[in-house]
């Protein structure tokens, strides 16, 4: 049962690391795609547009195939993040990239929360609450590391790709 708890913490750490890194790179992505404030606001809406149906479908996938789907979802999120960093060069490509990001993020979110719920159910511990704490901690870590990387002029694609190594 400890394996599920550790897997939950690791999944939430990876998810937090992603969102912290991504958030710190928003100015670079906006600049790379040459977007106005209004365009960037619209582009960001595509994350939610992609996430909502993905959450519904991934819930069904987890119910059908189990929580091992969480690892696949997180890997898809990491790959999508790299694609976003590499392809967002105008309004259309940024919108499509954010839609894909929303799909990967929404699916990952449901999968890792299902994993935490199962771990909590099997251990009787407070896994969900602690997992969300781990997520928040790694958002901060990801933001700090990405900010430091950008301060030495590493490009966004390199910063996005680094956690994959």
Tab-separated table of N, CA and C in Angstrom, residues 3-4 14 24 38 49 72 81 88 90-91 98 103 109 116 119 126 136 142 158-160:
chain	number	residue	atom	x	y	z
A	3	UNK	N	3.389	1.714	-1.735
A	3	UNK	CA	3.753	1.974	-3.129
A	3	UNK	C	2.752	2.933	-3.762
A	4	UNK	N	1.459	2.724	-3.502
A	4	UNK	CA	0.446	3.626	-4.053
A	4	UNK	C	0.591	5.034	-3.497
A	14	UNK	N	5.318	15.595	-10.051
A	14	UNK	CA	5.544	15.806	-11.489
A	14	UNK	C	4.547	16.810	-12.057
A	24	UNK	N	5.970	29.854	-15.201
A	24	UNK	CA	7.122	30.758	-15.272
A	24	UNK	C	7.514	31.067	-16.711
A	38	UNK	N	-4.806	40.561	-25.589
A	38	UNK	CA	-6.123	39.998	-25.904
A	38	UNK	C	-5.990	38.617	-26.543
A	49	UNK	N	-10.852	24.499	-22.609
A	49	UNK	CA	-11.648	23.851	-23.654
A	49	UNK	C	-11.155	22.424	-23.892
A	72	UNK	N	0.796	7.088	-17.909
A	72	UNK	CA	0.665	7.403	-19.335
A	72	UNK	C	0.193	8.840	-19.508
A	81	UNK	N	3.885	19.384	-23.319
A	81	UNK	CA	4.568	20.614	-22.903
A	81	UNK	C	5.728	20.931	-23.831
A	88	UNK	N	4.498	26.836	-30.689
A	88	UNK	CA	3.642	28.015	-30.516
A	88	UNK	C	4.319	29.260	-31.086
A	90	UNK	N	2.498	31.434	-33.470
A	90	UNK	CA	1.493	32.420	-33.869
A	90	UNK	C	0.192	32.085	-33.142
A	91	UNK	N	-0.847	32.867	-33.397
A	91	UNK	CA	-2.113	32.682	-32.694
A	91	UNK	C	-2.692	31.283	-32.908
A	98	UNK	N	-2.254	24.925	-26.921
A	98	UNK	CA	-2.918	25.038	-25.621
A	98	UNK	C	-4.095	24.076	-25.512
A	103	UNK	N	-5.979	19.082	-22.910
A	103	UNK	CA	-6.348	17.662	-22.959
A	103	UNK	C	-5.409	16.846	-22.067
A	109	UNK	N	-4.797	15.196	-14.529
A	109	UNK	CA	-5.390	15.623	-13.264
A	109	UNK	C	-6.341	14.558	-12.723
A	116	UNK	N	-4.508	8.977	-6.047
A	116	UNK	CA	-4.467	9.419	-4.649
A	116	UNK	C	-5.679	8.905	-3.877
A	119	UNK	N	-5.127	5.237	-3.141
A	119	UNK	CA	-4.109	5.088	-2.088
A	119	UNK	C	-4.709	5.428	-0.728
A	126	UNK	N	-4.226	10.199	4.938
A	126	UNK	CA	-4.674	11.422	4.267
A	126	UNK	C	-3.819	11.681	3.027
A	136	UNK	N	1.619	21.654	-4.649
A	136	UNK	CA	1.901	23.077	-4.422
A	136	UNK	C	3.386	23.336	-4.221
A	142	UNK	N	9.239	24.298	-9.429
A	142	UNK	CA	9.269	24.425	-10.885
A	142	UNK	C	9.380	25.870	-11.332
A	158	UNK	N	14.160	24.185	-24.173
A	158	UNK	CA	15.153	23.517	-23.328
A	158	UNK	C	14.629	23.375	-21.902
A	159	UNK	N	14.014	24.434	-21.393
A	159	UNK	CA	13.491	24.406	-20.025
A	159	UNK	C	12.357	23.386	-19.914
A	160	UNK	N	11.452	23.353	-20.907
A	160	UNK	CA	10.371	22.365	-20.912
A	160	UNK	C	10.907	20.948	-21.004
